[in-house]
PDB file of C-alpha atoms in Angstrom:
ATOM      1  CA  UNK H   1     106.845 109.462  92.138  1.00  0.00           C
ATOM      2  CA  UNK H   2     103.264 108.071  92.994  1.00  0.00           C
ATOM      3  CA  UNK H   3     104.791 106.286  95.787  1.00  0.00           C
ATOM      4  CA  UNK H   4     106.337 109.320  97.568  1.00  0.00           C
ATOM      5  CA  UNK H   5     103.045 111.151  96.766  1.00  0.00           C
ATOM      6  CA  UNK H   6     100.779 108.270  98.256  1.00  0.00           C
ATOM      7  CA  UNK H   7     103.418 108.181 101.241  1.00  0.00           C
ATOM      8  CA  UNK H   8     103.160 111.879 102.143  1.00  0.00           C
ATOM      9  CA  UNK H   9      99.324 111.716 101.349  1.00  0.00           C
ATOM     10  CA  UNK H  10      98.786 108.780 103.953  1.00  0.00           C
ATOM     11  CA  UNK H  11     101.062 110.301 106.248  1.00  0.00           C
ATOM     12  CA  UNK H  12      98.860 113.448 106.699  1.00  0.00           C
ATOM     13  CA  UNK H  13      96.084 111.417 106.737  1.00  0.00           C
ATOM     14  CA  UNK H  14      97.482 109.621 110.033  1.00  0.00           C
ATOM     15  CA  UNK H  15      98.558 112.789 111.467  1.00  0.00           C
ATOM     16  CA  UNK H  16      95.185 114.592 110.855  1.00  0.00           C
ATOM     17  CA  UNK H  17      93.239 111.545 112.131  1.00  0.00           C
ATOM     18  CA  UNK H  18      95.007 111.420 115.457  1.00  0.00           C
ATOM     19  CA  UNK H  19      95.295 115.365 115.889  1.00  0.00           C
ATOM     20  CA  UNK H  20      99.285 115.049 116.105  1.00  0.00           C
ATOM     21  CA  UNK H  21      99.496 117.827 113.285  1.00  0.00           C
ATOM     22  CA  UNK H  22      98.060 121.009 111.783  1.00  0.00           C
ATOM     23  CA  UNK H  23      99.141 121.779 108.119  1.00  0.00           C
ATOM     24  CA  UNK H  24      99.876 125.530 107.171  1.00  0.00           C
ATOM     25  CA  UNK H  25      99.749 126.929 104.100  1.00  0.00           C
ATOM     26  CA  UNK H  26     103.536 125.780 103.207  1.00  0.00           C
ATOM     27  CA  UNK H  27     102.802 122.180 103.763  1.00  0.00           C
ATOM     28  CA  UNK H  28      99.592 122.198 101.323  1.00  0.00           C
ATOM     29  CA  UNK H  29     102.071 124.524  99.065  1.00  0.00           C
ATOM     30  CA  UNK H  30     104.746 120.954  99.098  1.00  0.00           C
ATOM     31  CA  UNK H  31     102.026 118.488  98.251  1.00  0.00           C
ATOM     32  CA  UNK H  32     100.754 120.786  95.241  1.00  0.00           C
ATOM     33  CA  UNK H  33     104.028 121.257  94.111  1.00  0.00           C
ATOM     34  CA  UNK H  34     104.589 117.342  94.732  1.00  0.00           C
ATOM     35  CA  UNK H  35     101.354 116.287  92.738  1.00  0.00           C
ATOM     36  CA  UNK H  36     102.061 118.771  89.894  1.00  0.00           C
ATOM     37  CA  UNK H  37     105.503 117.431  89.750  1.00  0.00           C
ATOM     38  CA  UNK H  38     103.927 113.846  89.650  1.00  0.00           C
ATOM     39  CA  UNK H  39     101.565 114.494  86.635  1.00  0.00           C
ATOM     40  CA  UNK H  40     104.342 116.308  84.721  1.00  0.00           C
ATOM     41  CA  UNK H  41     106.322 112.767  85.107  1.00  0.00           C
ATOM     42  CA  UNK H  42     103.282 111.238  84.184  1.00  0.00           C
ATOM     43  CA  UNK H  43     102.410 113.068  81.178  1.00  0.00           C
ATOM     44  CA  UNK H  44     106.046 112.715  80.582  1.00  0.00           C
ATOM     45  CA  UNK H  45     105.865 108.956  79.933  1.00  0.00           C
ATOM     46  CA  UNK H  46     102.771 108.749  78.488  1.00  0.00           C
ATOM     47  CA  UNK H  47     101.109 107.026  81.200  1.00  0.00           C
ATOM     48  CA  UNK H  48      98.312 109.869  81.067  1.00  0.00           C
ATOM     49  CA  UNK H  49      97.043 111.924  78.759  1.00  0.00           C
ATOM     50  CA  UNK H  50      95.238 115.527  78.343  1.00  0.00           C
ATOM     51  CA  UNK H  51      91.796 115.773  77.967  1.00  0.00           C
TER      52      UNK H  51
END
């Protein structure tokens, strides 16, 4: 899950950098939805806790 969430994340961060892309409010909608679904996995496993 962090992989795919790094990948996307460094993908924008290309695509931003060279002006190849514009996000809309649906693609920052997918990486919230990705990261949430990332820390829920996380917290899962108890690789991170609440605080």
């Amino acid at each position: 899950m962090m992989e795919m969430l790094d990948t996307e994340v460094s993908q924008w961060q290309v695509d931003l950098d060279n002006e190849t892309a514009v996000p809309t409010l649906s693609d920052l909608a997918f990486l919230e939805k990705l990261a949430r679904r990332t820390l829920k996995v996380l917290k899962r496993n108890d690789l991170i806790t609440d605080d």
